[in-house]
Short mmCIF file of C-alpha atoms (C1' of nucleotides) in Angstrom, two decimals:
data_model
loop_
_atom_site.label_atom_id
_atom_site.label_comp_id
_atom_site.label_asym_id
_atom_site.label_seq_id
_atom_site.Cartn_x
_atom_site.Cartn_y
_atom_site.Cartn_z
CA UNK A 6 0.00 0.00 0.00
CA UNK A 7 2.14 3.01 0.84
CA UNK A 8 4.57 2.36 -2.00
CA UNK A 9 6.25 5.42 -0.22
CA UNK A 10 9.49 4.45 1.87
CA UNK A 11 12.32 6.56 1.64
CA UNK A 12 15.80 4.86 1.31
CA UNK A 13 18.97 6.31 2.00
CA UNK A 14 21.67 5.53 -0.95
CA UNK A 15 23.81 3.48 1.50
CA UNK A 16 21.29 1.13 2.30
CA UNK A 17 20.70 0.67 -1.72
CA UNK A 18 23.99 -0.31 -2.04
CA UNK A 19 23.94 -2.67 1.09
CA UNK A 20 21.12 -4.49 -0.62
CA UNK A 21 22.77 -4.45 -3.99
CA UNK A 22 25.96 -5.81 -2.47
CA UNK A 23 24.76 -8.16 -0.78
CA UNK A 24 22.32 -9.22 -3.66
CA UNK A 25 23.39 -13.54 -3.12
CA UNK A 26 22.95 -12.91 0.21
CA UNK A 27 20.41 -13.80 2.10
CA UNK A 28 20.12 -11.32 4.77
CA UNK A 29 17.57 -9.67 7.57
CA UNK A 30 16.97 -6.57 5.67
CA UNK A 31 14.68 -4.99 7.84
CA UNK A 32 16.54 -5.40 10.96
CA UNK A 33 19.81 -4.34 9.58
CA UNK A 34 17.92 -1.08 8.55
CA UNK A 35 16.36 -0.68 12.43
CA UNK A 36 19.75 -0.90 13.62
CA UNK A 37 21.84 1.46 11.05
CA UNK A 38 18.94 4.18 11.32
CA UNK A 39 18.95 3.69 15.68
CA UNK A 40 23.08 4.15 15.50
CA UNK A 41 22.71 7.13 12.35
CA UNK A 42 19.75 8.92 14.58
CA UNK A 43 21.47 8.49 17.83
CA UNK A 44 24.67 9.91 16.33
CA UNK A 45 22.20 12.72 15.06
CA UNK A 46 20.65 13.81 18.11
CA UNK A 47 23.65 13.65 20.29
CA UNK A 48 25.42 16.55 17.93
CA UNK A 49 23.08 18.44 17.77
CA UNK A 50 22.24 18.11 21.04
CA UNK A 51 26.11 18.55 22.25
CA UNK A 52 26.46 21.50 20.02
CA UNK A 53 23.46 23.68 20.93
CA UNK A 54 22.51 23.99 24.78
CA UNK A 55 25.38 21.81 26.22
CA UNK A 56 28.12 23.12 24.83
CA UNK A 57 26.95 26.52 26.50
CA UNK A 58 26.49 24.97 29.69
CA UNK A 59 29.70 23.24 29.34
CA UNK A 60 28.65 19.87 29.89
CA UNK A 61 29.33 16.89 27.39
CA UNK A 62 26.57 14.46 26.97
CA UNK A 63 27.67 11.49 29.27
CA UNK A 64 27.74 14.53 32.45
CA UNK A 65 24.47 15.58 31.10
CA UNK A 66 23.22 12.62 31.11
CA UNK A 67 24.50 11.69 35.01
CA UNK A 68 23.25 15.06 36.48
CA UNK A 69 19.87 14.05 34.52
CA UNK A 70 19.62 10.91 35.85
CA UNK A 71 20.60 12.06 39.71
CA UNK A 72 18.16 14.75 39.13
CA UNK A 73 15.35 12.10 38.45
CA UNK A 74 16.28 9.86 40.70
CA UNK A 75 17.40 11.91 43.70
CA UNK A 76 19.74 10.69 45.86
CA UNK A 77 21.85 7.43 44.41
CA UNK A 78 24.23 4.86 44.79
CA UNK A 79 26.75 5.10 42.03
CA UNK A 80 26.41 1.64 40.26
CA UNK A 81 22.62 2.60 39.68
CA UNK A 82 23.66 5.72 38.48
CA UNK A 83 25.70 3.67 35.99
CA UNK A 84 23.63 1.00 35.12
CA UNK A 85 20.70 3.41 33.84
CA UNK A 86 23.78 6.39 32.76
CA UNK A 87 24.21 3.96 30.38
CA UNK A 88 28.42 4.28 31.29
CA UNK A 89 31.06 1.71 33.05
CA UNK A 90 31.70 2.51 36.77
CA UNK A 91 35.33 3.60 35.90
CA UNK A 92 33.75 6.29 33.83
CA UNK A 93 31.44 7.47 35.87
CA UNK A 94 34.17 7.72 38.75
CA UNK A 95 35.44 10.44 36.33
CA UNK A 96 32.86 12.12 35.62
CA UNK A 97 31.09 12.59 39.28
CA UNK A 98 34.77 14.09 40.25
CA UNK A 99 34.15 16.58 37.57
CA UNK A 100 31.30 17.40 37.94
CA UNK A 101 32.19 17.38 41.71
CA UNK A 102 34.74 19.80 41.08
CA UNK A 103 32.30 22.02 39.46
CA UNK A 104 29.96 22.10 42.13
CA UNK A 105 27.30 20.31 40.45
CA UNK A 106 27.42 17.11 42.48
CA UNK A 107 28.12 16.02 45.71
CA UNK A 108 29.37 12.70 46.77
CA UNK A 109 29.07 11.07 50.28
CA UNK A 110 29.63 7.68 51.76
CA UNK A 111 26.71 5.46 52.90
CA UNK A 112 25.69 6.03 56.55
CA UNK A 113 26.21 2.29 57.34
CA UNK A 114 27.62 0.29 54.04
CA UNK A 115 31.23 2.08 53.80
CA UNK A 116 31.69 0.25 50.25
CA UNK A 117 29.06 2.59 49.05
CA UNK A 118 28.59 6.73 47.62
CA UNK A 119 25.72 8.12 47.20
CA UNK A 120 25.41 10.77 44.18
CA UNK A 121 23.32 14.01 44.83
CA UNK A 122 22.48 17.18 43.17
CA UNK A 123 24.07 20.79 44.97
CA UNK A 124 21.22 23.43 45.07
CA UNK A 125 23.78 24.80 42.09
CA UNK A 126 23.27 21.35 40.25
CA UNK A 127 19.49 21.59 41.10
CA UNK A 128 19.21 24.90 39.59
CA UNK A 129 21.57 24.02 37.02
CA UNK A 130 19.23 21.15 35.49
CA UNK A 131 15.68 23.02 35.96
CA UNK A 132 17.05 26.23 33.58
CA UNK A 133 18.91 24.24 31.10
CA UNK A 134 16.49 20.80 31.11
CA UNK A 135 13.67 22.96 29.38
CA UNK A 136 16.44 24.02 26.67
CA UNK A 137 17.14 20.49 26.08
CA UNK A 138 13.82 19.26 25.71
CA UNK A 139 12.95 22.03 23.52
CA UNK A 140 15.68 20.50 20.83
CA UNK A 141 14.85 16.89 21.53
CA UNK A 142 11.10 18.43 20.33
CA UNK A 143 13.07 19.68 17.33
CA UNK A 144 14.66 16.82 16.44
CA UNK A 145 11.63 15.35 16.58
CA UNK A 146 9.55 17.89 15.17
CA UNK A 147 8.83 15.41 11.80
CA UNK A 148 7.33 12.39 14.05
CA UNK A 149 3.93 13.08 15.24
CA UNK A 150 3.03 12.50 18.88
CA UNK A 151 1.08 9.25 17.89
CA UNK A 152 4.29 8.49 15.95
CA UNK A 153 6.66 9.31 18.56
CA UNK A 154 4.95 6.86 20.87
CA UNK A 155 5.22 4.70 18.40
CA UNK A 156 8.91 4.56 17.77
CA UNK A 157 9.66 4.64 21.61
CA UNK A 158 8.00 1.93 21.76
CA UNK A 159 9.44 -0.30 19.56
CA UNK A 160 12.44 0.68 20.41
CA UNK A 161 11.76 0.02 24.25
CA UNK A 162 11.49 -3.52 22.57
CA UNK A 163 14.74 -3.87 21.37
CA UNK A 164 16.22 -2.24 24.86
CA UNK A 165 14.33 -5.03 26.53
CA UNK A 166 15.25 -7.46 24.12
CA UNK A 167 18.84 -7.23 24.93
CA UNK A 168 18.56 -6.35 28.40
CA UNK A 169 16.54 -9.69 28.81
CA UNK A 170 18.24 -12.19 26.90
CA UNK A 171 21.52 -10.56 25.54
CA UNK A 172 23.79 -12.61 28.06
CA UNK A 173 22.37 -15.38 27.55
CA UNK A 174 22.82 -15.46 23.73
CA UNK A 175 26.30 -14.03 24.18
CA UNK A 176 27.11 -17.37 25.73
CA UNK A 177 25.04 -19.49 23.57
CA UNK A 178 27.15 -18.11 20.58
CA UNK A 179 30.69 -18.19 22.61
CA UNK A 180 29.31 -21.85 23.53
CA UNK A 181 32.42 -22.48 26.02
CA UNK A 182 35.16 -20.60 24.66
CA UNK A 183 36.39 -17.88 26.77
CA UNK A 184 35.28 -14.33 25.75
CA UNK A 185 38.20 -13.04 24.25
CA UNK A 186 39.60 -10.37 26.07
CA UNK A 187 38.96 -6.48 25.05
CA UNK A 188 42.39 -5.08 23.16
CA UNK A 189 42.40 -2.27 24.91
CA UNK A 190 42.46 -1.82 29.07
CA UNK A 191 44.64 -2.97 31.51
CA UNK A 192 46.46 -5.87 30.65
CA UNK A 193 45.70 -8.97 32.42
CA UNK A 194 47.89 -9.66 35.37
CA UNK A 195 51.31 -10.98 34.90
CA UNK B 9 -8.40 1.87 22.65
CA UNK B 10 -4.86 1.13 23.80
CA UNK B 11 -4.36 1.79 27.75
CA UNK B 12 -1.27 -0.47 27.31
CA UNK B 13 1.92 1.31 27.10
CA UNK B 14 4.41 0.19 29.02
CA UNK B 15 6.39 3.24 30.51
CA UNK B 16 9.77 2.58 32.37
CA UNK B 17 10.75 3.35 36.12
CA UNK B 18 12.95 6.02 34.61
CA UNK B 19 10.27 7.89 32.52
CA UNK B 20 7.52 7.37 35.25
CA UNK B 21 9.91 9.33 37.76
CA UNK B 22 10.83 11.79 35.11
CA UNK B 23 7.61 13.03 34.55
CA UNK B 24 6.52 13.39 37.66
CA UNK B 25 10.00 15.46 38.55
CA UNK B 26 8.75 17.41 36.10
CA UNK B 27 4.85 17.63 37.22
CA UNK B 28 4.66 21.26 37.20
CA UNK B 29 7.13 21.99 33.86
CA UNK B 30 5.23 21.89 30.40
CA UNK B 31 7.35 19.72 28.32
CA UNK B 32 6.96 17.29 25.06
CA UNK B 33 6.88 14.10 27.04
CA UNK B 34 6.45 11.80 23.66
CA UNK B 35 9.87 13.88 22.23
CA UNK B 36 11.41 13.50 25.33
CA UNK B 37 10.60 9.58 25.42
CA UNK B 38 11.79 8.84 21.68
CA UNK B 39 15.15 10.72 22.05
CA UNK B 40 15.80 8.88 25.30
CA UNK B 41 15.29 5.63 24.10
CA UNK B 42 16.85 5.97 20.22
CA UNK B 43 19.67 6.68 22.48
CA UNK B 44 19.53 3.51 25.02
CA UNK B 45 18.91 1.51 22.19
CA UNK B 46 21.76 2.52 20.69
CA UNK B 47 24.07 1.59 23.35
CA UNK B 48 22.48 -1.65 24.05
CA UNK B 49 22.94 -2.37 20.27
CA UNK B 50 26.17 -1.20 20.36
CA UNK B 51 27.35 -3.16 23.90
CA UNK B 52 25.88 -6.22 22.34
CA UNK B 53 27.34 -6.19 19.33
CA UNK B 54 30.61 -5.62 20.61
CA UNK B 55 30.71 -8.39 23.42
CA UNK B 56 29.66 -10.35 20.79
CA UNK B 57 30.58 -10.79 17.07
CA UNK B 58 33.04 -8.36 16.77
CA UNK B 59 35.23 -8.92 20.22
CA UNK B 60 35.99 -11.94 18.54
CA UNK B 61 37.55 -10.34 15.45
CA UNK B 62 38.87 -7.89 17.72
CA UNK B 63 37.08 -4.88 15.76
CA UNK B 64 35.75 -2.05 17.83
CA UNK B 65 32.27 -0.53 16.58
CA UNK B 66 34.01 2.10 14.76
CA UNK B 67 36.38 -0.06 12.59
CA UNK B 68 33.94 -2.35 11.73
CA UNK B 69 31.76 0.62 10.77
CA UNK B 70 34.83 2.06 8.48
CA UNK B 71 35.04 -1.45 6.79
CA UNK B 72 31.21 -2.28 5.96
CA UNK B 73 31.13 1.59 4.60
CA UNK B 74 34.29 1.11 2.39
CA UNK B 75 32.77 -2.87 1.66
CA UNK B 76 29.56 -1.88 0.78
CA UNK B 77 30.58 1.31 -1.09
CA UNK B 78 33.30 0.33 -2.57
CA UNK B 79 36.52 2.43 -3.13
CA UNK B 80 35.89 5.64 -1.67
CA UNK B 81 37.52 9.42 -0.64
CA UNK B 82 38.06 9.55 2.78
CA UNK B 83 35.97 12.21 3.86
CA UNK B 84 32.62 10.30 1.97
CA UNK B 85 33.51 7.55 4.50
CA UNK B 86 34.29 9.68 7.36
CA UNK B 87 31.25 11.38 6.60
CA UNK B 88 28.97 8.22 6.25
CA UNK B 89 30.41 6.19 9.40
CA UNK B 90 29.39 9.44 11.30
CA UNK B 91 33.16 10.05 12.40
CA UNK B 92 35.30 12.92 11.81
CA UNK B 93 37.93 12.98 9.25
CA UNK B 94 40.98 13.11 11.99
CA UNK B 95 39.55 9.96 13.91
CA UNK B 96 38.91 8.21 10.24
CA UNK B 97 42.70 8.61 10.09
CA UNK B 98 44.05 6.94 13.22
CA UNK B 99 41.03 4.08 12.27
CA UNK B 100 41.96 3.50 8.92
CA UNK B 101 45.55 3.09 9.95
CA UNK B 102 45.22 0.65 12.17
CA UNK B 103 43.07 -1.08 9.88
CA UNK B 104 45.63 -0.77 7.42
CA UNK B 105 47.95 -2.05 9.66
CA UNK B 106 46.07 -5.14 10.10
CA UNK B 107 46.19 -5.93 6.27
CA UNK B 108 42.20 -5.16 6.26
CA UNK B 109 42.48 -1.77 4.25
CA UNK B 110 44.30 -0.38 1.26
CA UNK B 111 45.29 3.44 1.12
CA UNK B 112 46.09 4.61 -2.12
CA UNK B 113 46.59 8.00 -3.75
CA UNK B 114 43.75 9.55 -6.29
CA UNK B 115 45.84 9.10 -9.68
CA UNK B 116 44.80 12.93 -10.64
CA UNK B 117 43.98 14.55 -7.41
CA UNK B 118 46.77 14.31 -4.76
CA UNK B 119 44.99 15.71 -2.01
CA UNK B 120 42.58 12.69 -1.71
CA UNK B 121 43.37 9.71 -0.81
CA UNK B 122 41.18 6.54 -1.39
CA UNK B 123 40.32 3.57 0.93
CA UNK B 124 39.65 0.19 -0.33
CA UNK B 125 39.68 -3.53 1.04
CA UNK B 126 42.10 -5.60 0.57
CA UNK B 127 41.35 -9.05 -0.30
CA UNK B 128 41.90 -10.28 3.50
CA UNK B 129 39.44 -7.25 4.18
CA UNK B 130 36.44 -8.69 2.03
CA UNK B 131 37.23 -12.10 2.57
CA UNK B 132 36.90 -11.10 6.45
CA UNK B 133 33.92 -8.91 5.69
CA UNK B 134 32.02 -11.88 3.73
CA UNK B 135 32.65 -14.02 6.87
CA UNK B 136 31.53 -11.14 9.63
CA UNK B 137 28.47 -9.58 7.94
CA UNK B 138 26.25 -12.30 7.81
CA UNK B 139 27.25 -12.94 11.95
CA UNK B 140 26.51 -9.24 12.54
CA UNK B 141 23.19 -9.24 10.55
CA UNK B 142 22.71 -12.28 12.95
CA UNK B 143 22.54 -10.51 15.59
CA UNK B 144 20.93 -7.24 14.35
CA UNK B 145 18.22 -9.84 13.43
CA UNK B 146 18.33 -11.07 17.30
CA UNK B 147 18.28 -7.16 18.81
CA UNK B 148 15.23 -6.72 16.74
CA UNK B 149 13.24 -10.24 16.93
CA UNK B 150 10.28 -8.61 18.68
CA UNK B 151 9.70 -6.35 16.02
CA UNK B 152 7.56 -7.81 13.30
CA UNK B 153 9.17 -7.05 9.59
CA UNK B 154 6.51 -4.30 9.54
CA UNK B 155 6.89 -2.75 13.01
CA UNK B 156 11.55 -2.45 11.58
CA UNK B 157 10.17 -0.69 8.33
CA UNK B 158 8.34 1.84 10.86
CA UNK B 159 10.67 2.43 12.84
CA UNK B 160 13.25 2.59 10.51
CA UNK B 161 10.89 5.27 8.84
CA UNK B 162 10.32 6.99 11.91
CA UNK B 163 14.18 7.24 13.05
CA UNK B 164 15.32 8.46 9.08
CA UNK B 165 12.70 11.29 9.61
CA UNK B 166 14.60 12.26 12.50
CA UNK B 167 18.05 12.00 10.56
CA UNK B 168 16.90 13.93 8.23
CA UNK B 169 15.40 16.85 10.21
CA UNK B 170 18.64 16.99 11.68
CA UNK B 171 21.02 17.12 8.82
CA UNK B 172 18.44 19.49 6.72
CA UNK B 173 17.73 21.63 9.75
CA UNK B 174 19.97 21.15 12.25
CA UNK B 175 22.64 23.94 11.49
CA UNK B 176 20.46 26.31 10.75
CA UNK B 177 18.61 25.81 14.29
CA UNK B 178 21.65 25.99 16.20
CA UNK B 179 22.82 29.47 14.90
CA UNK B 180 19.11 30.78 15.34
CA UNK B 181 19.56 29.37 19.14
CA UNK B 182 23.11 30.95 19.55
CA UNK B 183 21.47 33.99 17.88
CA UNK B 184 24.87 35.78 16.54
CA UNK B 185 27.11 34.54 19.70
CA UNK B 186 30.18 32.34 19.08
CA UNK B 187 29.36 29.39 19.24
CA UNK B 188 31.51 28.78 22.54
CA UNK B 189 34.88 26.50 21.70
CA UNK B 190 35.04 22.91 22.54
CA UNK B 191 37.03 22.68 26.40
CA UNK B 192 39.27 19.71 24.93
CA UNK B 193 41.04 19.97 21.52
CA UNK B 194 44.27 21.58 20.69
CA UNK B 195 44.47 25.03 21.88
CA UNK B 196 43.64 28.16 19.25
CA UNK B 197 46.83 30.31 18.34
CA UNK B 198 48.38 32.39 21.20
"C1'" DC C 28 36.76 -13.09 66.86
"C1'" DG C 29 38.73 -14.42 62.31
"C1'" DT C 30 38.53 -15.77 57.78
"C1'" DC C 31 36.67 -15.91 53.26
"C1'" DG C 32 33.96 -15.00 49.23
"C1'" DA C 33 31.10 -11.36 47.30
"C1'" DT C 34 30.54 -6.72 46.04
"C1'" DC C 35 31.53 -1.89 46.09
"C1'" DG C 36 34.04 2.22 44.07
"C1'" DT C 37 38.63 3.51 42.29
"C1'" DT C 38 42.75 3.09 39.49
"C1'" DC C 39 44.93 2.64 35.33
"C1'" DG C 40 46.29 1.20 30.39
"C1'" DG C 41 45.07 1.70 25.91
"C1'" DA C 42 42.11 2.99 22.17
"C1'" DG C 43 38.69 6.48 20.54
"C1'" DT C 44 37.19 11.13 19.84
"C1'" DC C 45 36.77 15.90 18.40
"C1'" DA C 46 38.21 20.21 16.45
"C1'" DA C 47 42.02 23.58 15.76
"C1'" DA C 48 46.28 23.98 13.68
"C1'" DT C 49 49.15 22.36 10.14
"C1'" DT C 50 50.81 20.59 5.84
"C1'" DA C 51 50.19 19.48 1.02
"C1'" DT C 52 48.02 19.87 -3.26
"C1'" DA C 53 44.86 22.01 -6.86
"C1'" DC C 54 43.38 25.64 -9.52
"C1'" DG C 55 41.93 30.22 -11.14
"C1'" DA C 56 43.33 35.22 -11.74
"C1'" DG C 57 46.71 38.50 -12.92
"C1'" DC D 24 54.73 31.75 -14.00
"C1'" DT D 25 53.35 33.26 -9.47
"C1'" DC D 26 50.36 34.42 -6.33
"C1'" DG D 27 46.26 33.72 -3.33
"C1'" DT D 28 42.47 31.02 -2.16
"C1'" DA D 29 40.20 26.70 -1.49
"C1'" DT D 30 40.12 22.17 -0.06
"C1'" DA D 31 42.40 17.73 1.10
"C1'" DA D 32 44.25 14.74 4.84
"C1'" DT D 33 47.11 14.67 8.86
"C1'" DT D 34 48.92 16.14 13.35
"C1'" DT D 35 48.20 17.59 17.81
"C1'" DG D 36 46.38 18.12 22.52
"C1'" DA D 37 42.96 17.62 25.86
"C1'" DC D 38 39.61 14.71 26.91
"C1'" DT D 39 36.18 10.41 27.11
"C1'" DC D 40 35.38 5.71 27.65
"C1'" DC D 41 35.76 0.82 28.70
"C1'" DG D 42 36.90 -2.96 31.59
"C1'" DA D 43 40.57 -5.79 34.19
"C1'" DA D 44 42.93 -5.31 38.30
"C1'" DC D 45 42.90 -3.50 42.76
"C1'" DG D 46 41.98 -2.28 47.59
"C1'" DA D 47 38.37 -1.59 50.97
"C1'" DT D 48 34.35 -3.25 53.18
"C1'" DC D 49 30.43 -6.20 54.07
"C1'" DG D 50 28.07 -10.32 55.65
"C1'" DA D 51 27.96 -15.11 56.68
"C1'" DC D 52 29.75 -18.85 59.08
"C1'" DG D 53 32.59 -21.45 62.14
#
DNA sequence: CGTCGATCGTTCGGAGTCAAATTATACGAG
DNA sequence: CTCGTATAATTTGACTCCGAACGATCGACG
């Protein structure tokens, strides 16, 4: 019916190349338009209101989080930061530094920090949170509400999808063999 | 009609953070999750197939653009792996370095240089694709073939409204004032 | 108590990353 | 031919990011 789809030129010539074959078309679209979009917002996003404030996306996206969440340990802060603990040990300290964040131990598990906004962070994210949603509106601005619900959706289903059974089929596909250690990092002890 | 849309913890505490702000909560919800599904995609793919050809996202990026486009000018394939044309360098070095990619000199233009595969590169490249396309078939195997073409559709129109409108936006934002320098990089002349 | 495995945040090595400065080449105007 | 301008790719410097190793702490059990 719609006979209308818009194709970018590099996913002609994917298709074309890979004319004998036999592939998951669809899929491999979803996933180069996610990564392209992604790449996209994050830009523009980095080069309009963060870049005034300062702040690249990943501390953005911690002092968001802590702002939503209130007070947090750090490996939440991680897990839904979407970042390694290592990184986000940098990051908090900068942002520390700036007097965005504060950082204090656990009152009775000593292994533990807990992440919090300063008033400055609070006031901070309720001026320049408005800016930011304004541009993820623009970037946006093409998809209908009805379609942006739409799209969030399905891509809460590939989120899920991975979140759910993404270790699992890591294994099932390593079936024994070791995981084959990152290039990069510290080397292994020796 | 619907009534079922699952919303997660994150989003449910977001909005009511934001109770008394007016903001586009269905903008807000696709940005945030093009941009967890990217990771997860990303983190997946990774830890999976291409850990074990010890290719980081971004090389095997640089090699299915130069695969599926063939021989190409640097900056085309800087431009379509959505890297800059400095980082393209180091990459495509290393790749070179690996016996995976050719750099040769334009035969008329000697500012451009061209990147190809070498036979190791496609031979490699025939083997990984179909593993990757695996997997992009796994992320997205709760999509039906209709919902990827949607989505697909949905995140190009977002693409799009970025590269078409997304320069222009950001200089009506800044409104005449420099556009405030990056804090890393190499220092401007002093 | 004391020990031991689990789990926390931090450290650290190496690769990635961007954008400004730099270098090299192309090409039109005088 | 000789500039000057435009446009390549590369170099450079500060920074981000991941994840293995590490040290500190917890909690359970004898």
């Amino acid at each position: 019916m719609p006979g209308h789809r818009s194709i970018t030129e590099a996913e002609k010539l994917a298709a074309a190349k890979l004319g004998g074959i036999p592939i998951h078309r669809e899929q491999m679209a979803v996933v180069a338009n996610i990564y392209r979009a992604a790449s996209a917002v994050r830009q523009h996003l980095e080069n309009s209101v963060l870049r005034g404030a300062d702040l690249t996306w990943t501390a953005f996206v911690v002092l968001w989080v802590v702002w939503v969440w209130g007070e947090s340990e750090t490996r939440h802060v991680a897990e839904e930061a979407g970042i390694s603990k290592g990184t986000l040990t940098g990051v908090s300290r900068t942002l520390e530094g700036r007097g965005l964040l504060q950082r204090a131990g656990h009152p009775s598990d000593g292994r533990l920090v807990l992440l919090s906004l300063t008033e400055e962070g609070e006031t901070l994210m309720r001026r320049l949170f408005p800016e930011f949603n304004q541009e993820e509106a623009f970037v946006a601005s093409r998809l209908s509400d009805e379609e942006c619900r739409s799209v969030a959706e399905g891509l809460r289903q590939v989120v899920r999808q991975v979140e759910e059974h993404g270790e699992e089929r890591r294994l099932t596909l390593l079936d024994g063999a070791e995981p084959a250690p990152r290039r990069s990092g510290r080397r292994a002890k020796g």
